[in-house]
Structure formats: C-alpha cells, structure tokens
XYZ file of C-alpha atoms in Angstrom:
671
model
C 70.852 38.223 37.522
C 70.241 35.582 35.105
C 72.985 36.162 32.514
C 71.440 37.675 28.948
C 73.237 35.059 27.062
C 71.175 32.175 28.767
C 68.146 33.977 28.760
C 68.553 34.292 25.119
C 69.672 30.513 24.573
C 66.655 29.247 26.404
C 64.119 31.218 24.215
C 65.871 29.677 21.198
C 65.715 26.701 22.115
C 62.243 26.934 23.215
C 61.199 28.403 19.797
C 63.339 25.435 18.127
C 62.081 23.133 19.819
C 58.494 23.927 19.225
C 58.838 24.538 15.708
C 60.284 20.764 15.244
C 57.262 19.447 17.187
C 55.187 21.537 14.706
C 56.856 20.352 11.824
C 57.023 16.480 13.412
C 53.098 15.854 14.813
C 51.233 18.823 12.823
C 52.878 18.925 9.334
C 54.204 15.395 9.507
C 57.447 17.053 7.860
C 60.290 16.434 10.014
C 63.397 18.474 9.425
C 66.045 17.614 11.902
C 66.780 13.817 13.514
C 65.590 12.552 16.419
C 69.170 13.180 18.411
C 69.424 16.511 17.423
C 65.903 17.076 19.387
C 66.924 15.362 22.273
C 70.496 17.243 22.334
C 68.714 20.692 22.276
C 65.883 19.095 24.893
C 68.334 18.074 27.037
C 70.368 21.803 27.100
C 67.077 23.321 27.922
C 66.655 21.124 30.842
C 69.908 21.729 32.349
C 69.148 25.500 31.775
C 65.687 25.511 33.673
C 67.231 23.315 36.026
C 69.799 26.034 36.945
C 67.507 29.010 36.397
C 63.866 27.863 37.325
C 62.833 31.325 36.508
C 63.248 30.698 33.179
C 60.483 27.940 32.651
C 57.517 29.213 30.849
C 54.228 27.972 30.183
C 54.757 27.003 26.340
C 58.406 25.169 27.055
C 58.372 21.903 25.767
C 59.623 20.470 29.142
C 56.357 21.174 30.537
C 54.838 18.409 28.666
C 56.366 15.629 31.104
C 53.246 15.581 33.096
C 52.828 17.366 36.445
C 52.076 15.980 40.240
C 49.240 13.435 40.379
C 45.771 14.858 40.684
C 43.671 14.327 43.358
C 40.238 14.740 40.854
C 38.640 16.395 38.025
C 37.110 19.632 38.458
C 34.109 20.124 36.508
C 33.821 23.130 33.289
C 31.059 24.631 32.002
C 31.430 25.277 28.216
C 30.840 28.567 27.190
C 29.012 27.254 23.708
C 27.766 24.101 24.061
C 29.758 21.169 22.318
C 26.768 19.850 20.277
C 26.458 16.347 19.212
C 25.423 15.348 15.174
C 22.494 13.495 14.039
C 23.506 10.367 12.273
C 22.680 8.707 8.632
C 23.150 5.703 7.538
C 22.676 5.382 3.691
C 22.859 7.450 0.630
C 19.122 7.795 0.634
C 19.664 9.552 3.955
C 22.053 11.575 2.553
C 19.792 12.785 -0.411
C 17.074 13.471 2.301
C 19.667 15.759 4.402
C 20.903 17.834 1.475
C 17.012 17.934 0.645
C 16.220 19.820 3.585
C 19.161 21.977 3.866
C 18.916 23.472 0.514
C 15.005 23.842 1.133
C 15.554 25.598 4.120
C 18.239 28.006 2.487
C 16.227 28.455 -0.391
C 19.027 27.278 -3.053
C 19.446 24.525 -5.860
C 23.162 23.014 -4.700
C 25.036 23.751 -1.351
C 29.175 23.224 -0.767
C 30.028 20.418 1.772
C 32.903 20.211 3.651
C 33.655 16.438 4.284
C 35.702 15.100 6.890
C 36.982 11.513 8.162
C 35.035 11.086 11.482
C 37.613 10.034 13.997
C 36.936 7.375 16.511
C 38.151 9.590 19.738
C 37.002 11.492 22.369
C 35.974 14.956 22.102
C 38.022 17.778 23.776
C 37.869 21.541 23.730
C 40.762 23.747 24.191
C 40.768 27.182 25.194
C 43.961 29.627 24.668
C 44.332 33.288 26.134
C 46.639 35.505 23.978
C 47.708 32.236 21.986
C 48.702 30.833 25.253
C 46.735 27.346 26.361
C 44.998 28.070 29.404
C 42.511 25.180 29.843
C 41.769 21.626 28.158
C 38.280 20.092 28.767
C 36.172 16.973 27.772
C 32.891 17.477 26.443
C 31.132 15.486 29.108
C 27.215 16.093 28.383
C 28.231 19.101 25.950
C 27.527 21.319 28.615
C 29.585 20.957 31.462
C 33.078 18.626 30.891
C 36.313 17.870 33.154
C 39.188 20.114 33.322
C 41.981 17.520 32.032
C 44.404 20.347 31.177
C 47.506 18.854 32.595
C 47.017 15.590 30.628
C 46.249 17.305 27.136
C 49.520 19.051 27.933
C 51.265 15.913 27.582
C 49.870 15.100 24.115
C 52.775 16.631 21.661
C 50.440 17.501 19.046
C 48.557 19.964 21.419
C 50.421 23.524 20.899
C 51.081 25.385 24.004
C 51.721 28.170 22.275
C 49.748 28.981 18.700
C 51.516 31.095 16.217
C 49.489 33.923 16.734
C 48.461 35.667 20.239
C 44.646 35.272 19.419
C 41.822 33.865 22.236
C 40.085 31.363 21.261
C 38.611 27.912 22.263
C 39.254 25.069 19.716
C 37.218 21.780 19.457
C 38.235 18.477 17.990
C 39.289 14.868 18.708
C 41.788 13.422 20.948
C 42.471 9.720 19.850
C 45.099 6.772 19.777
C 46.653 5.650 16.982
C 46.449 2.076 16.154
C 50.188 1.483 16.665
C 49.744 3.054 20.084
C 46.930 0.830 20.950
C 48.909 -2.445 19.958
C 51.721 -1.414 21.961
C 49.539 -0.711 24.932
C 47.603 -3.638 24.868
C 50.577 -5.930 24.242
C 52.411 -4.604 27.460
C 48.992 -4.751 29.282
C 48.636 -8.499 28.426
C 52.388 -9.117 29.130
C 51.669 -7.601 32.656
C 48.638 -9.780 33.702
C 46.224 -6.641 33.256
C 43.193 -6.219 31.227
C 43.294 -5.250 27.704
C 41.468 -1.970 26.085
C 38.530 -3.144 23.875
C 39.415 -0.399 21.352
C 41.641 2.424 21.040
C 38.536 4.909 21.712
C 38.426 3.288 25.186
C 42.106 3.492 25.600
C 41.949 7.161 24.532
C 39.230 7.954 27.128
C 40.886 5.950 29.546
C 44.134 7.657 29.152
C 42.859 11.133 29.374
C 41.391 10.319 32.357
C 44.118 9.309 34.602
C 44.929 11.293 37.560
C 48.503 10.727 36.998
C 49.789 13.295 33.673
C 52.593 10.985 33.523
C 50.120 7.721 32.616
C 48.614 9.894 29.793
C 51.887 11.044 28.395
C 53.036 7.259 27.942
C 50.187 6.292 25.684
C 51.316 8.374 23.229
C 47.875 10.111 22.146
C 47.347 12.341 19.069
C 44.499 14.929 18.183
C 42.735 16.391 15.353
C 41.299 19.609 15.810
C 38.423 20.608 13.464
C 36.327 23.677 14.695
C 36.277 26.509 17.277
C 33.371 27.772 19.640
C 33.385 31.104 18.277
C 34.778 31.885 14.669
C 34.969 35.677 15.731
C 39.243 35.420 16.038
C 39.428 33.454 12.215
C 39.744 35.090 9.412
C 37.785 32.306 7.865
C 34.557 32.560 5.951
C 34.177 28.539 5.445
C 34.839 24.975 7.121
C 37.381 24.542 4.548
C 39.155 27.661 5.090
C 39.175 27.423 8.773
C 40.873 23.916 8.778
C 43.663 25.538 6.761
C 43.639 28.367 9.637
C 43.816 26.033 12.486
C 46.938 24.125 10.523
C 48.399 27.244 10.162
C 48.095 28.318 14.315
C 49.873 25.253 14.910
C 47.103 22.840 15.438
C 47.228 18.822 13.800
C 44.441 19.134 11.318
C 43.363 15.780 9.252
C 44.268 16.363 5.837
C 41.968 14.303 4.120
C 38.883 16.886 3.937
C 37.475 17.530 0.688
C 34.792 20.237 -0.626
C 32.077 18.401 -2.444
C 28.847 20.160 -4.008
C 27.031 16.929 -5.541
C 25.708 13.885 -4.175
C 28.132 11.655 -6.344
C 31.129 13.596 -4.825
C 30.035 13.011 -1.412
C 29.347 9.362 -2.055
C 32.252 8.923 -3.950
C 34.500 10.491 -0.948
C 32.283 7.993 1.595
C 33.373 5.076 -0.534
C 36.805 5.656 -1.367
C 37.266 6.590 2.746
C 35.301 3.359 3.231
C 37.842 1.103 1.357
C 40.991 3.254 2.722
C 39.554 2.651 6.638
C 42.074 -0.142 7.175
C 44.853 1.428 5.795
C 44.725 4.389 8.029
C 46.911 4.812 11.623
C 43.863 5.948 13.189
C 40.458 4.314 13.584
C 37.349 6.514 12.000
C 33.879 5.191 12.241
C 32.073 7.537 9.528
C 32.102 10.636 7.779
C 31.109 14.266 8.446
C 29.351 16.552 6.171
C 29.180 20.475 7.076
C 27.492 23.040 4.718
C 30.820 24.959 4.227
C 29.901 28.569 4.234
C 29.472 30.028 7.492
C 26.683 32.605 6.623
C 24.720 29.246 5.430
C 25.439 27.612 8.619
C 24.169 30.410 10.776
C 20.827 30.808 8.774
C 20.100 27.127 9.270
C 21.107 27.366 13.063
C 20.916 24.399 15.877
C 18.686 22.715 17.557
C 18.882 22.115 21.245
C 21.294 19.433 20.794
C 22.329 19.251 16.889
C 23.209 21.799 14.297
C 20.970 21.522 11.438
C 23.802 22.440 9.178
C 26.100 19.061 9.542
C 25.563 15.440 9.931
C 27.376 12.404 10.221
C 27.726 9.135 8.317
C 27.972 6.056 10.070
C 29.677 3.365 8.049
C 28.127 -0.425 8.080
C 29.674 -2.233 10.802
C 32.460 -4.728 9.782
C 31.627 -8.178 9.870
C 32.914 -11.695 10.274
C 31.965 -15.531 10.093
C 32.389 -17.904 13.039
C 30.895 -20.933 14.380
C 28.253 -21.374 17.196
C 29.167 -23.970 19.683
C 27.215 -23.584 22.234
C 24.109 -21.250 23.461
C 24.186 -20.531 27.277
C 21.134 -18.870 28.827
C 21.375 -16.417 31.897
C 18.645 -15.133 34.186
C 18.266 -11.555 34.870
C 16.917 -9.665 38.229
C 13.515 -9.616 36.658
C 13.614 -13.404 35.836
C 13.874 -12.764 32.124
C 16.531 -15.670 30.659
C 18.638 -14.608 27.866
C 20.568 -16.359 25.454
C 23.971 -16.069 24.527
C 25.676 -17.681 21.723
C 29.399 -19.133 22.555
C 31.744 -18.843 19.296
C 34.904 -19.783 18.043
C 36.538 -16.437 18.464
C 36.914 -14.337 15.970
C 38.786 -10.842 15.308
C 36.308 -7.862 14.376
C 36.146 -4.290 14.569
C 39.459 -4.165 16.674
C 38.948 -6.521 19.359
C 38.402 -11.006 19.696
C 35.104 -11.675 19.937
C 33.595 -14.820 20.909
C 29.966 -14.202 22.571
C 27.621 -12.671 21.376
C 24.014 -11.881 22.664
C 20.713 -13.537 20.815
C 18.293 -11.443 22.707
C 15.756 -14.130 23.366
C 14.151 -17.022 22.025
C 12.268 -15.695 18.951
C 15.230 -14.206 17.647
C 16.796 -17.437 17.919
C 14.073 -18.981 15.604
C 13.804 -15.908 13.368
C 17.073 -16.235 12.336
C 17.337 -20.089 12.575
C 20.634 -20.217 14.754
C 21.438 -23.749 15.270
C 24.713 -25.554 17.415
C 27.460 -25.871 14.547
C 26.162 -23.301 12.058
C 28.542 -20.913 10.610
C 27.034 -17.383 11.325
C 28.337 -13.603 10.280
C 28.221 -11.706 13.080
C 29.008 -7.706 13.805
C 29.093 -5.210 16.173
C 26.200 -2.975 16.950
C 27.197 0.296 17.084
C 31.084 -0.867 16.770
C 30.418 -2.177 20.486
C 28.150 -5.027 20.914
C 28.389 -8.455 19.145
C 25.304 -9.245 17.158
C 24.533 -12.287 14.930
C 23.522 -11.012 11.491
C 22.711 -14.076 9.516
C 23.283 -18.142 9.124
C 25.440 -19.526 6.245
C 23.095 -22.181 5.382
C 25.423 -23.688 2.675
C 28.048 -24.488 5.644
C 25.165 -25.585 7.726
C 25.882 -29.443 9.245
C 23.420 -31.859 7.734
C 22.579 -33.568 10.801
C 21.705 -30.037 12.760
C 18.407 -29.969 14.388
C 16.292 -26.698 15.254
C 17.471 -25.252 18.388
C 14.629 -26.189 21.025
C 12.766 -23.798 23.152
C 14.169 -24.532 26.557
C 11.579 -25.273 29.368
C 13.428 -24.654 32.632
C 15.054 -21.823 34.362
C 19.089 -22.711 34.086
C 19.646 -21.263 37.769
C 16.707 -22.839 39.885
C 15.074 -25.545 37.555
C 11.435 -23.892 37.775
C 9.474 -23.875 34.562
C 9.643 -20.929 32.541
C 6.556 -18.967 31.261
C 5.971 -16.778 28.220
C 3.833 -14.158 29.334
C 1.143 -12.573 27.037
C 2.508 -9.737 24.885
C 6.136 -10.728 25.860
C 8.723 -11.829 23.735
C 10.451 -13.210 26.620
C 10.907 -16.240 28.418
C 10.424 -15.509 32.589
C 11.364 -17.558 35.578
C 8.830 -16.092 37.651
C 10.092 -18.435 40.927
C 10.884 -15.539 43.485
C 13.169 -17.300 45.178
C 15.234 -18.290 42.127
C 18.901 -17.658 43.186
C 19.905 -16.123 39.905
C 17.271 -13.426 40.235
C 18.490 -12.493 43.724
C 22.129 -12.267 43.281
C 21.348 -9.949 40.458
C 18.779 -7.781 42.815
C 21.492 -7.576 45.290
C 24.173 -6.314 42.728
C 21.227 -4.068 41.671
C 20.536 -2.659 45.134
C 24.274 -1.869 46.322
C 24.887 -0.499 42.406
C 26.043 3.420 42.319
C 22.986 4.813 41.134
C 20.939 2.672 43.960
C 22.559 2.511 47.518
C 26.101 3.042 46.232
C 27.755 0.189 48.618
C 31.379 0.542 48.077
C 33.174 -2.821 48.103
C 30.041 -4.936 47.725
C 30.977 -6.564 44.217
C 29.482 -9.560 42.627
C 31.967 -12.168 43.680
C 31.268 -10.911 47.791
C 27.587 -10.541 47.373
C 27.424 -13.993 45.820
C 29.473 -15.692 48.501
C 27.067 -13.965 51.108
C 24.160 -15.557 48.849
C 25.728 -18.925 49.242
C 26.662 -18.948 52.820
C 23.054 -18.201 53.535
C 23.645 -14.979 55.233
C 22.078 -12.779 53.137
C 18.691 -13.568 51.418
C 17.456 -10.350 50.252
C 18.699 -6.635 50.291
C 17.710 -6.030 53.844
C 19.554 -8.756 55.178
C 23.236 -6.714 54.326
C 22.148 -4.212 57.116
C 22.204 -6.915 59.839
C 25.647 -8.054 58.929
C 28.432 -8.142 61.239
C 32.212 -8.199 60.710
C 32.585 -10.890 62.322
C 30.289 -12.705 59.035
C 32.329 -10.729 57.163
C 35.246 -11.948 58.219
C 34.317 -15.942 57.295
C 34.164 -14.654 53.501
C 37.034 -15.825 51.012
C 39.842 -13.208 50.649
C 38.589 -10.940 53.212
C 40.654 -9.509 56.106
C 40.021 -7.613 59.085
C 40.911 -4.254 57.379
C 38.270 -5.090 54.039
C 35.584 -6.483 56.574
C 35.841 -2.946 58.576
C 35.405 -1.355 55.403
C 33.090 -3.160 54.037
C 31.002 -3.082 56.934
C 31.273 0.863 56.915
C 30.029 1.025 53.663
C 27.032 -0.669 54.139
C 26.372 1.832 57.512
C 27.024 4.976 55.607
C 24.437 3.756 52.863
C 21.939 4.216 55.704
C 22.192 7.672 55.066
C 21.056 7.876 51.583
C 18.514 10.055 50.288
C 15.211 8.352 49.621
C 15.231 8.293 45.410
C 18.515 6.164 45.931
C 16.363 3.591 47.849
C 13.723 3.546 45.326
C 16.283 2.532 42.640
C 17.716 0.024 44.874
C 14.549 -1.489 45.346
C 14.478 -2.481 41.341
C 10.921 -1.274 40.971
C 9.816 -2.092 37.087
C 10.010 0.996 35.141
C 11.635 3.383 37.630
C 14.752 4.692 36.922
C 16.939 7.418 38.566
C 14.828 10.207 37.217
C 11.485 8.331 38.245
C 12.787 7.644 41.314
C 14.014 11.277 42.180
C 10.499 12.815 41.022
C 8.855 10.058 43.578
C 10.912 11.007 46.241
C 10.656 14.557 45.892
C 7.121 14.436 45.390
C 6.035 12.232 48.654
C 9.093 13.060 50.519
C 8.618 9.902 52.650
C 8.585 6.244 51.855
C 5.764 6.129 54.443
C 3.675 8.631 51.989
C 4.950 6.912 48.863
C 3.354 3.381 49.977
C 0.053 4.954 51.033
C -0.210 6.276 47.330
C -2.557 5.795 45.028
C -2.333 5.121 41.087
C -4.088 8.205 40.600
C -1.767 10.454 42.856
C 1.612 8.994 41.367
C 0.204 9.418 37.998
C -0.447 12.960 38.735
C 3.094 13.523 38.799
C 4.297 15.357 35.673
C 6.334 13.295 33.553
C 5.722 9.761 35.158
C 2.382 8.537 33.418
C 0.405 5.765 33.414
C 2.589 2.656 33.287
C 4.984 4.137 35.605
C 2.087 4.597 38.323
C 0.713 1.190 38.382
C 3.948 -0.328 38.586
C 4.740 1.461 41.917
C 1.406 0.990 43.660
C 1.497 -2.691 42.452
C 5.001 -3.153 44.181
C 3.753 -1.490 47.399
C 1.195 -3.706 47.490
C 3.081 -6.996 47.705
C 2.984 -8.372 51.298
C 6.764 -9.638 50.731
C 7.730 -5.957 50.048
C 6.410 -4.543 52.839
C 8.056 -7.113 54.875
C 11.265 -6.167 53.929
C 11.067 -2.264 53.687
C 9.895 -3.271 57.508
C 12.904 -4.899 58.289
C 15.461 -1.880 56.198
C 13.474 0.800 58.491
C 14.184 -1.302 61.329
C 17.896 -1.676 60.667
C 18.021 1.785 60.568
C 17.720 3.061 56.732
C 16.571 6.284 55.894
C 13.643 6.912 54.112
C 13.092 10.584 53.681
C 13.931 12.366 50.741
C 17.135 14.639 51.553
C 17.884 16.593 48.393
C 16.558 20.207 47.548
C 12.782 21.126 47.178
C 10.748 19.761 44.160
C 11.312 21.787 41.128
C 9.661 21.427 37.762
C 11.746 19.874 35.521
C 11.887 20.482 31.791
C 9.294 18.686 29.987
C 10.996 14.941 28.864
C 11.630 14.707 25.118
C 9.290 12.305 24.400
C 6.460 14.189 26.577
C 3.531 14.981 24.082
C 4.983 13.759 20.755
C 2.898 11.732 18.479
C 4.917 8.605 17.789
C 4.939 5.621 15.299
C 6.590 2.506 15.212
C 7.300 0.290 12.289
C 9.148 -2.370 11.063
C 11.087 -5.744 13.312
C 12.594 -4.379 16.435
C 15.460 -6.132 18.045
C 15.724 -4.891 21.282
C 11.992 -4.624 22.262
C 8.360 -6.203 21.368
C 6.148 -3.595 19.740
C 4.219 -3.257 23.033
C 6.950 -3.212 25.332
C 8.432 -0.215 23.658
C 4.853 1.255 23.135
C 4.371 1.079 27.142
C 7.882 2.609 27.641
C 6.999 5.248 25.794
C 3.238 6.320 26.722
C 5.425 5.931 30.399
C 7.637 9.024 29.550
C 4.311 11.017 27.916
C 4.344 10.092 24.304
C 1.271 9.195 22.238
C 2.133 6.181 20.444
C -0.067 5.769 17.297
C -0.694 3.452 14.127
C -0.484 5.657 11.468
C 1.568 8.249 10.063
C 0.761 11.589 9.357
C 1.702 15.734 9.107
C 1.123 15.444 13.352
C 3.509 12.396 13.726
C 6.664 13.829 15.459
C 8.694 10.864 15.607
C 8.992 6.994 13.932
C 11.121 4.711 15.319
C 11.846 2.224 12.392
C 13.065 -0.993 13.332
C 14.184 -3.699 9.925
C 11.842 -4.059 7.140
C 9.835 -0.685 8.021
C 7.479 -0.996 5.312
C 4.787 1.685 4.321
C 5.170 3.345 7.306
C 8.627 4.157 6.862
C 7.536 5.183 2.938
C 5.215 7.524 4.059
C 7.218 9.392 6.457
C 9.645 9.869 4.043
C 7.481 11.378 1.924
C 5.993 13.886 4.648
C 9.171 14.494 5.915
C 9.138 13.288 8.893
C 11.681 12.447 11.535
C 13.135 8.950 11.679
C 15.045 7.206 13.987
C 16.726 3.521 14.269
C 16.363 1.717 17.462
C 19.756 2.232 18.129
C 18.914 6.065 17.918
C 16.264 5.436 20.306
C 18.331 3.346 22.770
C 21.144 6.195 22.641
C 18.090 8.661 23.808
C 16.569 6.614 26.332
C 19.966 5.718 27.976
C 20.713 9.266 28.170
C 17.799 10.077 29.913
C 15.918 11.296 26.679
C 15.978 15.215 28.014
C 16.109 17.703 25.216
C-alpha cells in the first residue's frame, strides 16, 4: 500500500510542475525561479522511483525520452493535413480576396493573419485530455508516429486543461538560439552543421533516440484542429485563444484584418521585424476568420479555398565571383557554378551558386571579378539575381563560351532547341560516374554502401566501366579499394547480390532512360511485365499506356533500339539480375494532375527552355497552347510574363510560378 500522504504529494507536485511549465513555455510568464522547479522535480523523481505505480502519463518526468526506437510506424490522418497556396505580391493578395468575396457573395471579409513559422507541421491527438499520439504531416494523408519525441518538447502539454478529445495541429520548430548552440557544438565535435533551423527541427524530430530530440530544445506553435467540434470557438481568432487556454503554445502575434491596407501593413510590419524574432518565419498566413464562411468556401483536394500564404521575398546579399566551375551530369549536360566569397544569407554561409547554363551567364552578363547580388530561391538554393555594374573591374572581359568538356576534353555541342551545352562522348568518365551513381540510388537498384567515393574508385581502377560490371565484382576486387576492409567488402558484395532480386521498375529507373522516372517506370513494368516484352514494344504500344504520352514512348523505344544498351542488358541478365515485374497487378491510377489540362507558358524560364517544359508537360498528358482563353486551366509564368499574364489575370485563370510548378513535378504532380 502506498501511503495516502505520498499519493497526494505526488499529485500536488505533478500539478504544480505542469502549471510552472505552462506559465514558462506557453504564457512566457514564469512565476517561480528555476531552482524551485528543480527542487520539486527532483522530489517527484524520488517518489516515482520508490513508488513506480504513481507514474502517470502526464507526469513531467515522462518528457525525458524513453528507450531508443527501432523505427517509425506510419500514421493515417483521419482528416487530411492540407497545404496552402502561395502568393508573392500585394496584387495577388487582392486577387485572393476578390475570389473569396465573390464566392461568398459579400463585399468584405475578416481575415485572421498569422506568422508563417518555418518548422515542421505536426499533429497531436488527445483523448479525454491526455496526449495519445503525435505525428508528422508526411504527404498530408500518411505521416509518421513520433509521439515519444514530441513528448520531450516542453511546450507540448501531456494533459489538457479540459478533458476533451481533439486533434490539434501546428508547427514544431527550433528557436534561433537552439539552432546556433546546436551548430556550434556540432562544429566543435567535427560534425556537419545544419543548413537552417527548419532542417535541424525536422532532423531532431526524426531521431530514433528521444533523448537526442529532448537535447535539441525544440518548441511548438499550435494554430488549428482537425475538427472544431470539441471547441466552443466560431472563428479562427477565438480558436487561437481557446487553444492557449487548453494549454497549447500559441503564437501571440496574430491579428484580425479586414481591408487590404490592414493586411499589407501587417505584412510589412513583420517583414521588418523578421530578423528580431527568436524563431524563423518565411511569410504570413491569411485565413478567413469565420468558420461558417470557411465551410462555405470549402477545400480542393490539396488546399483550402479560404486560406493562402504570402511568402516573403528572399533575403539578398552581395559577394564577388572569383571563378566559374563546370560539371558534367549523367545526360552530358554541363552546368556552370559560380565560386564566390563566402557570405551569410538566410541563416547559412554561401560560397557557391548555380548559374544554370551559358545562356543564363550571358543574360546576366556575369564576369569573373563581378560583384553580384545573390538570394536563396525558396530560401534554399543560392541564385544570382544581378550584377552590380558600378563595381565591375574595368578590365573584366565577357565570360567566354566553353568549347570543350571539362571531364574528357570532347567538343561540346549545342543541340537544336536546347539551352544546355552537352558532351555527347558516350565514354566521358564524368557521365559514366553519374550514371553509376544514379543506377545504385535508392529509387534505382538501391545498392546500399555503394556511394560516390566507392564508385569513383571502382571506375578509376578499371573494375567497372558500366552498370552491368557491378554484378561481376568479387570480394577480392572490392578489397583492393581504399579504406575497404573484409567486413565492408562482404557487405558491399552482399548488397549488390541482393539487388538482383529487385522488381523490374527499379531496373528501369536505374538505367536512366530519358523522361522515365519512378512513376513511368512502374507503369511500364506493370504493363509489359518483363524486360523482354518491353524491349520489343513499339512506340504506339508504349504511347497507349495511360499517362505516359508520346515523348516518353519515343524515348523508351529509341533507348531499347541502341545496340550498346542491348549488349549491357544482356550482361545484366547473364549476371542473374531479375527482369520481371514483381509488384501488384496493374491497376488504373487516378489521372495525372496535368493530364487533359490546357496550359499556357509565358515569360522567361530559368529551370527549363520553353521547348523542354512543353515536352515534359505534354509527356504528362497536358495540352500546351499558345494563347490564354477561358478554356485555359493553368498559366506557368516566368519573369517578364507580358500580355498572356495580363490576360490570365483578367480571366481569373490559375497562375503558377516556375517554383510552384517544380514543386508539383517533384512531388509527382498527383492531385
């Protein structure tokens, strides 16, 4: 029997400590000194150690992190965690507001404006007020169970102030101070540093050891629920207050705005305050405040129609270009990179920036010695915005067009309708290395342990000349590689052997057939079942597969008519590599987002030529047309878009930036 006095003391300590945490982490109004909290915490630990039966799920001692996990189980969200559309200007905010008002049949709407926290979206489930599950957003439908890790975040309440059943959603982030301290420690320990607080937060939440997550000092801001039924609030602003009252950490810097001028004043205020905040933000979120109006507007499959996010323009900095390096990719495209003085921008130090292609260098007139303004596209990828001509050295000549491949010395070619320079030497060592790296990648043959360094050694020692040669390596040959001992060689050999059993779609991805990614490879493998059947397929047969299209069909049949390819495939088959589809039977997939869409391209594109993008979209089933009309489903706008953009705005046609398009393409473009 546990003495009644001890039971009461343990409960009182739990209540006090949880209240102190709420005051400190949520209200930012601590009422006791740290040493008082520590004394009471130690006493609770003593009691629970002596009487383990008194440990409750909401005890502060349960935040320390349990045993190391073996992995994360998948979690299906009962209500999808939707993403938001992005806007980038005051004009686009005006357009969004007009669409909302028109759909509701009103002249004006109240918006709850909130800071867009740069962290990782999470979901917290409570049953009768007790935390039972924490999960990542994942793809919006399926996330990962990270309950034990989220329990270590002190601003996450283990018990709510009311015993309600609710699923709450928000952002888990790493404060700037925690990010600085973490990187400083990692640098001192000789470890790689995190690029930005968001990456650090994501990496911390996915640690299999919750104690590591706890040491990273993460925080949260909660801002919505999956179903507002259990809440009394009728507006988003009231909901934020109610979430705070329930014990959640809610960002206090929200504001209800009615006019565009009020909204824009809020945007400008926090854009100016951005650097002063103790956490990173990358924009402002606008939500129709009234829930009945939100419900009337509804959602698309991916985004709510009642909310959008304004993204801040990227931070800029100046630096000097000292060199332009050229690298050769898997398809022979040579890509220039500016080597610059290191400069701090958007939380990281940058000394290199992609220049995309020679046309980009010409358009920007970038020269060695130039002072350039750089920014991070999407706050991630360093880009050159412009040259400061007033600071240009007087003797700086225009940058010459490269003539020879930097890897093999072959003459570079500029194929018709392509912006890229290419090396078309099939024996170019740089291309072969990149092909090998692609072949063993996770989406390809998934050969663990065969990284770029090992593959480079294999190629330079003459042990591997093409992908098929990997399957003829012996343990003895692997032992000749630098820093490869007997155990490593055995593991590499076994990994190569295991990959022989992969389903056909992995082989098709690994082969690097132009325009054939994971999704197309799966459709081809499901349809033809065997490599032998696919090799014999006509362009018409491939084109007949739903969602592939003529571009992919021509690419596939051209590839399999190449004698060198057929010779290599023979070597793979003789080595015992599986060439059959081993997955589930063919099922008709939902239509690709772009399939059947009427799309117009306008403006200057950075990541594609007009023809390249047209081909890619047509390969996905889109109809790319030259003019905007009421039938236009989507306009892709680069810089200086011109009259087509104006017409699209007039007709209220959806407009995407090139970055939005890339995001959809990278995610598979499924809707």
